[in-house]
Short mmCIF file of C-alpha atoms in Angstrom, two decimals:
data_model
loop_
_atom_site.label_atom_id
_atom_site.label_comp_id
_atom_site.label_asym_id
_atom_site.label_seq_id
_atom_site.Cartn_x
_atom_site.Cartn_y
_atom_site.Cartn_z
CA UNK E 28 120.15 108.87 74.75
CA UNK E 29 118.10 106.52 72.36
CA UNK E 30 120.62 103.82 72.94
CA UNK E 31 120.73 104.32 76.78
CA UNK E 32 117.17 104.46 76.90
CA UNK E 33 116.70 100.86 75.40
CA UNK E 34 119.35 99.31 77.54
CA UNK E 35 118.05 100.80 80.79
CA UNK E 36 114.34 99.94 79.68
CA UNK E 37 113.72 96.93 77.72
CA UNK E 38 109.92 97.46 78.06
CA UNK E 39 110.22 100.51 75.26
CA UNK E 40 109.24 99.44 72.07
CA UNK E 41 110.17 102.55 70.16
CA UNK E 42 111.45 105.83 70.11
CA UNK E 43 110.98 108.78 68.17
CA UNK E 44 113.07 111.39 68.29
CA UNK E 45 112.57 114.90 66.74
CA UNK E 46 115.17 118.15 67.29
CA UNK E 47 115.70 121.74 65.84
CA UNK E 48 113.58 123.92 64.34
CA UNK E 49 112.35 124.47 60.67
CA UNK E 50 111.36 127.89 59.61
CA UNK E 51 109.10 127.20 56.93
CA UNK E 52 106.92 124.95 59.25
CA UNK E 53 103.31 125.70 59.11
CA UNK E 54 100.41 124.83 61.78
CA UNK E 55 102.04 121.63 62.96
CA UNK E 56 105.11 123.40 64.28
CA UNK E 57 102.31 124.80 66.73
CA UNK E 58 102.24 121.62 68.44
CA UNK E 59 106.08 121.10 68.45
CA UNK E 60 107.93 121.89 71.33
CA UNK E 61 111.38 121.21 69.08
CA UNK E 62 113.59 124.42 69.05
CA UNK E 63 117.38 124.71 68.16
CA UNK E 64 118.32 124.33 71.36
CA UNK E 65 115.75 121.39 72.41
CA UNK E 66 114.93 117.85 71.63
CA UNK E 67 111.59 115.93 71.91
CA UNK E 68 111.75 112.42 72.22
CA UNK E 69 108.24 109.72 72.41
CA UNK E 70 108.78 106.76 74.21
CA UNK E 71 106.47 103.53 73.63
CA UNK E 72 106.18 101.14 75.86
CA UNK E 73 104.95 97.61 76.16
CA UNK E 74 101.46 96.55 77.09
CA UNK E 75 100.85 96.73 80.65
CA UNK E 76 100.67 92.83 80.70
CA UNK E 77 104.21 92.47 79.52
CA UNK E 78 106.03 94.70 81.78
CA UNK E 79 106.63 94.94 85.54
CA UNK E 80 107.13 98.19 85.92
CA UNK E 81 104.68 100.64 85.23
CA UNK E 82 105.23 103.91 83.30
CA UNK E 83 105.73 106.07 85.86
CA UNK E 84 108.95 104.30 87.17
CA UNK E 85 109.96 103.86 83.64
CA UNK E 86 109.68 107.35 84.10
CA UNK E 87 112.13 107.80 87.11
CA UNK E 88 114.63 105.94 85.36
CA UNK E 89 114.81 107.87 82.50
CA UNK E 90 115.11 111.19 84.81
CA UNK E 91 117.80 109.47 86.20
CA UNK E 92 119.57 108.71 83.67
CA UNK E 93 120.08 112.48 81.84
CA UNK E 94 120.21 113.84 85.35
CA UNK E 95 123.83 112.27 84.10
CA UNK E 96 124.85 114.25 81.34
CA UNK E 97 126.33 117.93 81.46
CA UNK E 98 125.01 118.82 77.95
CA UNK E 99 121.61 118.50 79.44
CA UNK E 100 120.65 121.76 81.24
CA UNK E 101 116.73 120.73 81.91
CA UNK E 102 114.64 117.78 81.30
CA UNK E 103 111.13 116.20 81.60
CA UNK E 104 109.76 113.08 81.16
CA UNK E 105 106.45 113.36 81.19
CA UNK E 106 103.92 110.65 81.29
CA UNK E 107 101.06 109.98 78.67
CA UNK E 108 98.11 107.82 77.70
CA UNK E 109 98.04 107.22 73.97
CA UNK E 110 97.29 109.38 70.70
CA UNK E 111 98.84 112.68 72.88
CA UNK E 112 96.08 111.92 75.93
CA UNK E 113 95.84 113.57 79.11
CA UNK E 114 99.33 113.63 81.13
CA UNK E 115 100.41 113.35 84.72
CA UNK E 116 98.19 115.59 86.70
CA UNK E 117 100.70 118.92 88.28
CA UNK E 118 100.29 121.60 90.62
CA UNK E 119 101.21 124.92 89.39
CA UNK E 120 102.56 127.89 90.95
CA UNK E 121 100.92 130.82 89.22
CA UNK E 122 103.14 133.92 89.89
CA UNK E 123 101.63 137.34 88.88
CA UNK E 124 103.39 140.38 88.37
CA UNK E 125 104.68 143.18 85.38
CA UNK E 126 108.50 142.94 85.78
CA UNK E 127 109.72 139.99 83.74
CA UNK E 128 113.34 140.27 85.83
CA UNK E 129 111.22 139.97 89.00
CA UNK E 130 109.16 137.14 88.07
CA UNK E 131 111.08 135.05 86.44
CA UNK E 132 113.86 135.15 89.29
CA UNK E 133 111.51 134.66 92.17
CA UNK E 134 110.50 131.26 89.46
CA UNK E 135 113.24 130.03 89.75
CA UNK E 136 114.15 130.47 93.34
CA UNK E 137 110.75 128.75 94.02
CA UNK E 138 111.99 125.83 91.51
CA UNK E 139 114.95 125.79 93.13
CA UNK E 140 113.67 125.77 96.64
CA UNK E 141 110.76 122.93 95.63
CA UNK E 142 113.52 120.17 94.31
CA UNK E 143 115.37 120.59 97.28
CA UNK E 144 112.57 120.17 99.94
CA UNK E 145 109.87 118.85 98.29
CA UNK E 146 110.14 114.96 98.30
CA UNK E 147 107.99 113.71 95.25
CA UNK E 148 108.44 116.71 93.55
CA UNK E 149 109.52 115.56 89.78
CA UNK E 150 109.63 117.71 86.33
CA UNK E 151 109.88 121.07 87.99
CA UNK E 152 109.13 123.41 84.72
CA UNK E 153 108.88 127.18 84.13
CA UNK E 154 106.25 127.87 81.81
CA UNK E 155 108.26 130.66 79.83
CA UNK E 156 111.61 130.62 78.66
CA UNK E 157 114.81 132.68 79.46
CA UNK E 158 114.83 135.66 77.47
CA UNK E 159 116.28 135.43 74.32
CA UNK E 160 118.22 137.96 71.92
CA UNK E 161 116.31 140.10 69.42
CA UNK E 162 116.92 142.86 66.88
CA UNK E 163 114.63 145.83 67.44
CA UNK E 164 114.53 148.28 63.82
CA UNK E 165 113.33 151.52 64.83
CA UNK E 166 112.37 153.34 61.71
CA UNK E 167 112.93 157.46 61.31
CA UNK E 168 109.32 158.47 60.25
CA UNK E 169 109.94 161.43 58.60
CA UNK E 170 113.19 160.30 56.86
CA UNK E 171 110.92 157.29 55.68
CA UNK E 172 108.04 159.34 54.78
CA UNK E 173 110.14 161.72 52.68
CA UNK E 174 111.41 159.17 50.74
CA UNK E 175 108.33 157.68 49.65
CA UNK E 176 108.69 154.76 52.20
CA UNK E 177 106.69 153.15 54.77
CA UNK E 178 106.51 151.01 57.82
CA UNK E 179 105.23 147.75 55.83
CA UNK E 180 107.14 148.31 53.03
CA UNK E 181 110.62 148.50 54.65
CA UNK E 182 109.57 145.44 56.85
CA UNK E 183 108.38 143.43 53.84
CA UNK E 184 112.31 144.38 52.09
CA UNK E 185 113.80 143.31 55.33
CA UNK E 186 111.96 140.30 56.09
CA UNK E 187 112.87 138.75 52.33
CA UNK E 188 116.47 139.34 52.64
CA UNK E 189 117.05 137.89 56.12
CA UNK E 190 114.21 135.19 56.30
CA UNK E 191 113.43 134.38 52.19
CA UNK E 192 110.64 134.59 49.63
CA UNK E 193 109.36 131.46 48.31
CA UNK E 194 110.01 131.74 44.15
CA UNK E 195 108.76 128.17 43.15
CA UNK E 196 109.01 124.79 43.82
CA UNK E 197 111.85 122.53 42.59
CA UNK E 198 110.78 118.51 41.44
CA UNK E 199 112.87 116.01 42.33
CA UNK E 200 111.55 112.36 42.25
CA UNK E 201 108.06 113.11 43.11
CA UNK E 202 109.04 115.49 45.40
CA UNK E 203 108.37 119.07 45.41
CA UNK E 204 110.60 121.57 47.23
CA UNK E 205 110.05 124.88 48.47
CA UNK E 206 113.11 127.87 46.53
CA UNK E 207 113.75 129.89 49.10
CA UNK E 208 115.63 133.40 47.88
CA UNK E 209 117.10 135.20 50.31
CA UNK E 210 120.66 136.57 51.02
CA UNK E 211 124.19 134.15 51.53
CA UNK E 212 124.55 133.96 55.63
CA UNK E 213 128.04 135.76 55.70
CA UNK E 214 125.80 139.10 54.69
CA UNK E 215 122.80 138.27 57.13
CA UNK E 216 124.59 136.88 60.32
CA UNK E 217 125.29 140.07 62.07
CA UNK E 218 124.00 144.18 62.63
CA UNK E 219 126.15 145.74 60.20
CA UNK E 220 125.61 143.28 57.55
CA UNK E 221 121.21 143.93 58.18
CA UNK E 222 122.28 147.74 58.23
CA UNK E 223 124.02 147.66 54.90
CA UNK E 224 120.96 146.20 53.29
CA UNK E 225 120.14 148.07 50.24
CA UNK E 226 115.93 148.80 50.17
CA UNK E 227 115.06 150.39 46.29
CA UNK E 228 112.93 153.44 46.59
CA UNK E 229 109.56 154.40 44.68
CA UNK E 230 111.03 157.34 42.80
CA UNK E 231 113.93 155.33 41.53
CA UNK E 232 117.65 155.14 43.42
CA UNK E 233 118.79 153.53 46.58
CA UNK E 234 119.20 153.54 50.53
CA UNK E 235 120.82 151.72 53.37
CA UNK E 236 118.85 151.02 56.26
CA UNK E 237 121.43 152.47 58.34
CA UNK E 238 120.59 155.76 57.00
CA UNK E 239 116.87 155.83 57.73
CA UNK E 240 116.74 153.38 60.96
CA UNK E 241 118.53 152.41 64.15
CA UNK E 242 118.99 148.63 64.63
CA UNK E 243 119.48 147.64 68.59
CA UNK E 244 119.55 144.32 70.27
CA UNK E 245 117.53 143.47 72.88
CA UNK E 246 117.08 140.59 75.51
CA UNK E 247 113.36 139.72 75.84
CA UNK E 248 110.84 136.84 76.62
CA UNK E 249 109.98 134.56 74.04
CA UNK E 250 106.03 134.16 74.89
CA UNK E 251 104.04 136.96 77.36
CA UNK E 252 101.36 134.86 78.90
CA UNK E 253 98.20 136.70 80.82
CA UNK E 254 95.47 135.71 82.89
CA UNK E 255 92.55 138.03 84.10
CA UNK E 256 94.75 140.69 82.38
CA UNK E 257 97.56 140.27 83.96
CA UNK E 258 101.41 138.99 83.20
CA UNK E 259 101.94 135.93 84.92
CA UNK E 260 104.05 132.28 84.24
CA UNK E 261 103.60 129.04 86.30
CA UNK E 262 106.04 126.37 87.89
CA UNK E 263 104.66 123.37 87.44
CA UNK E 264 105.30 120.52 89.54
CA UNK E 265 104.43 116.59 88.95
CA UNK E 266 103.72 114.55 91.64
CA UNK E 267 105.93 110.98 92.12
CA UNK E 268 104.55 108.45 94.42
CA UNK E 269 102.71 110.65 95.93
CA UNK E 270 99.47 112.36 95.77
CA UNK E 271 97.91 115.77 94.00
CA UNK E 272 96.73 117.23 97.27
CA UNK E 273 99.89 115.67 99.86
CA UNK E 274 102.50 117.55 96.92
CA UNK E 275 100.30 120.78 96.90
CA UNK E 276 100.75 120.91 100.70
CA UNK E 277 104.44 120.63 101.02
CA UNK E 278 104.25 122.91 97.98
CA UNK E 279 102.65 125.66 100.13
CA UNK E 280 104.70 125.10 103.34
CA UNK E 281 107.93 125.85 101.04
CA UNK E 282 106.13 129.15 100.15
CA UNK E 283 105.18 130.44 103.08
CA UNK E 284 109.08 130.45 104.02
CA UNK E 285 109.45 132.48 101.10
CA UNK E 286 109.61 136.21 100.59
CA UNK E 287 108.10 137.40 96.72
CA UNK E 288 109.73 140.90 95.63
CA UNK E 289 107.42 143.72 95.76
CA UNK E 290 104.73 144.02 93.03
CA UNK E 291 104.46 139.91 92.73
CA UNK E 292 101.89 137.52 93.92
CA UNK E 293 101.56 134.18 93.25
CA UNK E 294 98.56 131.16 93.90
CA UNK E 295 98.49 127.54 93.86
CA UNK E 296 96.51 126.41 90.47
CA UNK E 297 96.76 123.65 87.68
CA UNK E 298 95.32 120.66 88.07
CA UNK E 299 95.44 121.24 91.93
CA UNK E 300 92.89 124.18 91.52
CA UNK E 301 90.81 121.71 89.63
CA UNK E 302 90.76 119.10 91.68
CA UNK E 303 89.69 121.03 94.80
CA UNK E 304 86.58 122.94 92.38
CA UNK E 305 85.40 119.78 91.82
CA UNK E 306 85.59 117.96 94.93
CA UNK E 307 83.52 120.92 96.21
CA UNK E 308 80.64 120.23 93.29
CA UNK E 309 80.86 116.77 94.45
CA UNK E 310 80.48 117.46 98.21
CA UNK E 311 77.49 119.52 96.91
CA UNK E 312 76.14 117.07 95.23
CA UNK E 313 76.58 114.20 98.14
CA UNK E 314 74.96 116.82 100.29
CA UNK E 315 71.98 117.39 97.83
CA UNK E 316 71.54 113.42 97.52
CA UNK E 317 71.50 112.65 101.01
CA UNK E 318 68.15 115.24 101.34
CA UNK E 319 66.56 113.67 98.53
CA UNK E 320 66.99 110.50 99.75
CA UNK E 321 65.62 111.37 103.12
CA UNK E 322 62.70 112.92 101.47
CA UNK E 323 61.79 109.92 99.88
CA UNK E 324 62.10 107.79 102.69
CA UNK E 325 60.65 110.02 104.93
CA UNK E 326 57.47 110.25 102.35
CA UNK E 327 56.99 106.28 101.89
CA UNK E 328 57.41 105.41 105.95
CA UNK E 329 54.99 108.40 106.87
CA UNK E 330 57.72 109.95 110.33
CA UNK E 331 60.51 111.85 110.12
CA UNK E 332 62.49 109.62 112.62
CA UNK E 333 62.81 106.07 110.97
CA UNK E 334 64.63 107.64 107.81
CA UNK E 335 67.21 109.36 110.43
CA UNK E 336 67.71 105.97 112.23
CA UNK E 337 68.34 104.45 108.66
CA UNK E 338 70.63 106.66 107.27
CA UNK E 339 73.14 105.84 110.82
CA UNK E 340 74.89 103.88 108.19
CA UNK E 341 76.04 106.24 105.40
CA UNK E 342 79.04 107.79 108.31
CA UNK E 343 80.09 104.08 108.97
CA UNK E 344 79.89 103.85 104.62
CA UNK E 345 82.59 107.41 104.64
CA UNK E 346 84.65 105.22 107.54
CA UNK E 347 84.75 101.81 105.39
CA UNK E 348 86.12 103.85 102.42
CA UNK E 349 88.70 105.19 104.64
CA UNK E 350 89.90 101.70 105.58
CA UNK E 351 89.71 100.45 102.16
CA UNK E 352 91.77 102.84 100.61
CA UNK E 353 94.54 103.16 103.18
CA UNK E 354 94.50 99.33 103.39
CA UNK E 355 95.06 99.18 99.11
CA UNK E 356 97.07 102.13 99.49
CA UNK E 357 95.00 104.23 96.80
CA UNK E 358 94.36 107.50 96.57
CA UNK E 359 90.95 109.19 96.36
CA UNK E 360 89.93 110.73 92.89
CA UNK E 361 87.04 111.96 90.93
CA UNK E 362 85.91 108.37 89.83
CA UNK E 363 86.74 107.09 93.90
CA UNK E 364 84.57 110.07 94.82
CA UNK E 365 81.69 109.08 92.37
CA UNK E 366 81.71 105.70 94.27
CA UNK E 367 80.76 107.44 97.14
CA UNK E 368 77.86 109.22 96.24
CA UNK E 369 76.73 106.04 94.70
CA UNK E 370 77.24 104.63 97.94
CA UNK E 371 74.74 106.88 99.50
CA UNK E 372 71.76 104.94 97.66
CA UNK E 373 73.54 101.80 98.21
CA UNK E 374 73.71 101.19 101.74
CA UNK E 375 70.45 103.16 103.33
CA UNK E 376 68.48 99.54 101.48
CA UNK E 377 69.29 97.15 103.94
CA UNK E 378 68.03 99.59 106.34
CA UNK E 379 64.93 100.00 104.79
CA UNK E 380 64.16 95.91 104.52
CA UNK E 381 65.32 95.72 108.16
CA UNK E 382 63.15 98.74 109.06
CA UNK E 383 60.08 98.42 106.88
CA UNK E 384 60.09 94.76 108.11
CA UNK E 385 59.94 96.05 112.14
CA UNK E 386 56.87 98.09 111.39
CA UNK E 387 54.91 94.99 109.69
CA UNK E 388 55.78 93.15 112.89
CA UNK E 389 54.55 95.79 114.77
CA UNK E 390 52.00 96.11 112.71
CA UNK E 391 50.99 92.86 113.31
CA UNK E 392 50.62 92.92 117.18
CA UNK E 393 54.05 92.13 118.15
CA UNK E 394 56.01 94.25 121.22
CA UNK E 395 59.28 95.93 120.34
CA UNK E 396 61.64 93.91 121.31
CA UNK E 397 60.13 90.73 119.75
CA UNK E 398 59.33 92.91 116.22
CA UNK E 399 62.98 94.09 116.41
CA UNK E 400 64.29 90.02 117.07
CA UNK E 401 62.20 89.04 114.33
CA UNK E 402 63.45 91.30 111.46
CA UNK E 403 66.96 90.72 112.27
CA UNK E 404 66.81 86.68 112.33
CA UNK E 405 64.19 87.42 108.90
CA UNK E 406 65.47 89.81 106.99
CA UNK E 407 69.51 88.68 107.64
CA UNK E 408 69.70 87.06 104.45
CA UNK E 409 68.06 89.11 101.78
CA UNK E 410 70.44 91.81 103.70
CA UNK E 411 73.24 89.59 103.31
CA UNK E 412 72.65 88.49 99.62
CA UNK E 413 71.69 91.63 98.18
CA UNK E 414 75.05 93.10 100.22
CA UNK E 415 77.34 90.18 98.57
CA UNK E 416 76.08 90.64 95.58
CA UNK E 417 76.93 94.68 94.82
CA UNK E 418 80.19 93.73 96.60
CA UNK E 419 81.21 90.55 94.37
CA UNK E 420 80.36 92.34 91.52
CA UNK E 421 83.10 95.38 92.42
CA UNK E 422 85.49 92.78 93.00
CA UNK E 423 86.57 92.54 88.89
CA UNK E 424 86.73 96.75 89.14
CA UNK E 425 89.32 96.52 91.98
CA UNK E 426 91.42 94.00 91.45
CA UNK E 427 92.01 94.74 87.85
CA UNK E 428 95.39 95.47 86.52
CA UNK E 429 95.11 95.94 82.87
CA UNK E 430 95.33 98.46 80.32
CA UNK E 431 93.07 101.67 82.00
CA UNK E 432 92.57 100.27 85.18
CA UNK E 433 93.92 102.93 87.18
CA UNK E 434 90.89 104.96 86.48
CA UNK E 435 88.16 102.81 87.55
CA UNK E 436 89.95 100.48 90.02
CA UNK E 437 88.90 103.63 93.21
CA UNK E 438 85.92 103.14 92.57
CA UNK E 439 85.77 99.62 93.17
CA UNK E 440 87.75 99.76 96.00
CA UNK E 441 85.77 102.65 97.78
CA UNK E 442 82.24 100.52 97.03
CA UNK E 443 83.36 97.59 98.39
CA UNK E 444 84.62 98.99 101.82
CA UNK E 445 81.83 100.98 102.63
CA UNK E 446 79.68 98.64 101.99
CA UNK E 447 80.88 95.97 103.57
CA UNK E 448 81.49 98.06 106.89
CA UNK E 449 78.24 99.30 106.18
CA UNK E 450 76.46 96.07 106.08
CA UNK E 451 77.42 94.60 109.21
CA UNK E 452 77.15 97.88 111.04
CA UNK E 453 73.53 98.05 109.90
CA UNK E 454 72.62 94.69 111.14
CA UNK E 455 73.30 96.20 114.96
CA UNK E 456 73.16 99.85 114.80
CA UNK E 457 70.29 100.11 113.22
CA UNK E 458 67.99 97.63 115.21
CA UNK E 459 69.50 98.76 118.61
CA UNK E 460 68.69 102.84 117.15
CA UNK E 461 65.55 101.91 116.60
CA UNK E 462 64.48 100.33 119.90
CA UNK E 463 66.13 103.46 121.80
CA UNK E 464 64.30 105.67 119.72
CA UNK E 465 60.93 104.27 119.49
CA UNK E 466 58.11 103.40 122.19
CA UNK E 467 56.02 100.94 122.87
CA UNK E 468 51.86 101.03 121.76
CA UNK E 469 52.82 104.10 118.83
CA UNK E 470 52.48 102.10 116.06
CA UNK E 471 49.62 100.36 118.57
CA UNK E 472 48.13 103.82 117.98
CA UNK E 473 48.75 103.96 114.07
CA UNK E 474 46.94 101.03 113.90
CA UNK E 475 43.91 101.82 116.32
CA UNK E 476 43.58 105.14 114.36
CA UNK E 477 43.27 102.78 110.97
CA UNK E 478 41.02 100.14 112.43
CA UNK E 479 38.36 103.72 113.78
CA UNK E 480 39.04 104.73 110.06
CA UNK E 481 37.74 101.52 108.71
CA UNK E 482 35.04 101.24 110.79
CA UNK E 483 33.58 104.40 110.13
CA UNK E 484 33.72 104.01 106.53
CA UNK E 485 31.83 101.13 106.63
CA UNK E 486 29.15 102.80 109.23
CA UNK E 487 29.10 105.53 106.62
CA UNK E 488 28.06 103.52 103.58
CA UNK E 489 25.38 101.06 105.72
CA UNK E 490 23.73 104.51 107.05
CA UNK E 491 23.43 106.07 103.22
CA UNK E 492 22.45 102.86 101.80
CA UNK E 493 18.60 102.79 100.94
CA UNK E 494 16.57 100.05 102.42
CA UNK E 495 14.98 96.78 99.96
CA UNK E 496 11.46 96.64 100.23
#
């Protein structure tokens, strides 16, 4: 495979390669998916400057190639940013229910069902393992008892025969090695060797473990997983040129054909489930923003109507990021949706300078039409530069391409088309919203009201001001 792998990819730079399993392995073996019967290999590639491809079709061509090989009965090639960083995101299907025999087959009738009419469906997985042989010792308590015997003790004899005892440590070199006692394999490898094993009692004299225990053999799970107290495993599914939410929907459609055995229930979840929890936060949050904003605004231009006219352009923002991503062919994702809350404050400013600037006109004796004329020709380039400005400084963000891109290049993209639709929209909507909405002689009335203000203020202070003699 290591050889195959290099000729198929030159953009690997290395390859490590670990297999079987060592019994006396301590915490690390925790993170070590290596078993006798499994091998983990870690590809390296290139940087992303001196490759073409990028890591997810190195990806492909890997599954490809041991789709090839008999020996192989399941693989994965999962991709990974550096030091063991966060993978390909997945959409799991959570399957609840007690019967392992029921579960697991209905898991793998759904994996089977997914790679067969799910395009873009890649590393199908089930989370537990086939069930694997194991030998149960049931102990006879009151033979055990009798004899002086108990539970821990006759477990402690067994495991030290059949597994080892470490003795002391052999130097060779520099090296220290672990002496392992424990019985020759020819009398450990099957039942009735395990049942001849000789266990010395308390009181003195000797007993087979055949004589105070039954030894069976079992097929069982090799992990029991549980959420919200219950049994449950997950197929997990990894998206390939596609995305999170367009897999999780074919997913369902191939589920809803499906008929789960009685007793078993099952829920779309992983990173899916995720995803959709916080896309709700951040529709929350967008909704919470927009008030605030239209508080503010509403607070500084004194009427409840100009801040409506000006915030016309945050839907024609939502349809700019639309067209921007389908035209770059991205996808929308946490750091794309932060860009459009961000957008929210963006935009609504060049209807405030176009707006605020109306009013002074107004203000300032001028009829509707003519304050309205005046702002746009006025105010088009401050608009214009402060709009060029946000949007030539995105640029960089979208169009980059090196190492870590991918995760801030949406939101570069999803800045710079709603606010460029955004901008131009504003320069017509928002002028022609504001002449259907307004009337001529109100703010003629604002500023009547203010002049009667004035002037009675200043009647005020001549009346209380004492004569000079």
């Amino acid at each position: 495979l290591e050889t195959r792998f290099m000729e198929l990819c030159p953009e690997i730079q290395i390859i490590s390669t670990s297999a079987g399993a060592n019994e006396d392995a301590g915490v690390s073996s925790i993170f070590s998916s290596t078993t006798n019967y499994k091998i983990s290999m870690t590809v390296r590639c290139v940087e992303k400057d001196q490759r073409e491809r990028s890591v997810f079709q190195i990806a492909e061509a890997l599954r490809d190639e041991m789709a090839q090989y008999p020996e192989i009965i399941d693989f994965k090639a999962a991709v990974s940013s550096g030091m063991g960083g966060g993978g390909a995101s997945s959409v799991d299907v959570e399957i609840y229910g007690y019967d392992f025999d029921d579960t697991y087959m209905f898991a793998d009738q759904v994996k089977d069902r997914i790679a067969h009419n799910v395009e873009g469906a890649r590393d199908i997985t089930i989370s537990r393992d086939k069930d694997r042989v194991e030998l149960k010792i049931t102990l006879d308590k009151e033979k055990v008892s009798r004899l002086g015997l108990n539970a821990q003790t006759v477990a402690a004899y067994i495991r030290y025969r059949v597994y080892g005892m470490s003795c002391g440590y052999l130097k060779e070199d520099g090296d220290e090695y672990d002496i392992l006692v424990r019985l020759k394999e020819e009398n450990r490898n099957s039942i009735t060797d395990i049942e001849d094993i000789t266990l010395p009692l308390p009181a003195g004299g000797k007993v087979k473990l055949s004589e105070i225990a039954s030894i069976g053999e079992y097929w069982t799970p090799p992990t029991i997983t549980r959420k919200s107290r219950q049994r449950f495993l997950s197929v997990s599914v990894t998206p390939y040129e596609t995305s999170l939410g367009e897999l999780a929907k074919a997913i369902d459609e191939v589920m809803v054909t499906m008929d789960a055995p009685q007793g078993v229930t099952y829920t779309l979840a992983g990173d899916y489930e995720d995803q959709q929890e916080t896309f709700g936060d951040m529709i929350m949050l967008l909704i919470l923003i927009i008030m605030l904003v239209y508080v503010v605004m509403a607070s500084q231009f004194e009427s409840f109507s100009k801040p409506a006219i000006i915030m016309l352009a945050i839907p024609f923002a939502f349809t700019g990021v639309i067209i921007a991503l389908l035209i770059s062919n991205t996808t929308l994702d946490m750091i794309g949706a932060l860009g459009v809350v961000m957008l929210v404050g963006i935009v609504v400013k060049n209807g405030i300078v176009l707006v605020d600037y109306i009013n002074l006109m107004r203000d300032r004796d001028y009829p509707l039409n003519e304050a309205i004329a005046l702002s746009g020709a006025s105010r088009l380039r401050p608009v214009l530069m402060t709009a060029f400005t946000t949007i030539l400084g995105m640029v960089p963000m979208a169009l980059s391409n090196g190492s870590g891109s991918e995760m801030w290049k949406p939101m570069g993209i999803v800045v710079i088309g709603g606010l460029t639709v955004s901008t131009f929209v504003t320069l017509i909507v928002v002028p022609v919203m504001y002449g259907a909405m307004s009337k001529d002689g109100e703010r003629d009335k604002v500023a009547k009201n203010r002049k009667n203000f004035i002037f009675m203020q200043l009647r005020d202070k001549e009346e209380n001001a004492t004569p000079s003699k």
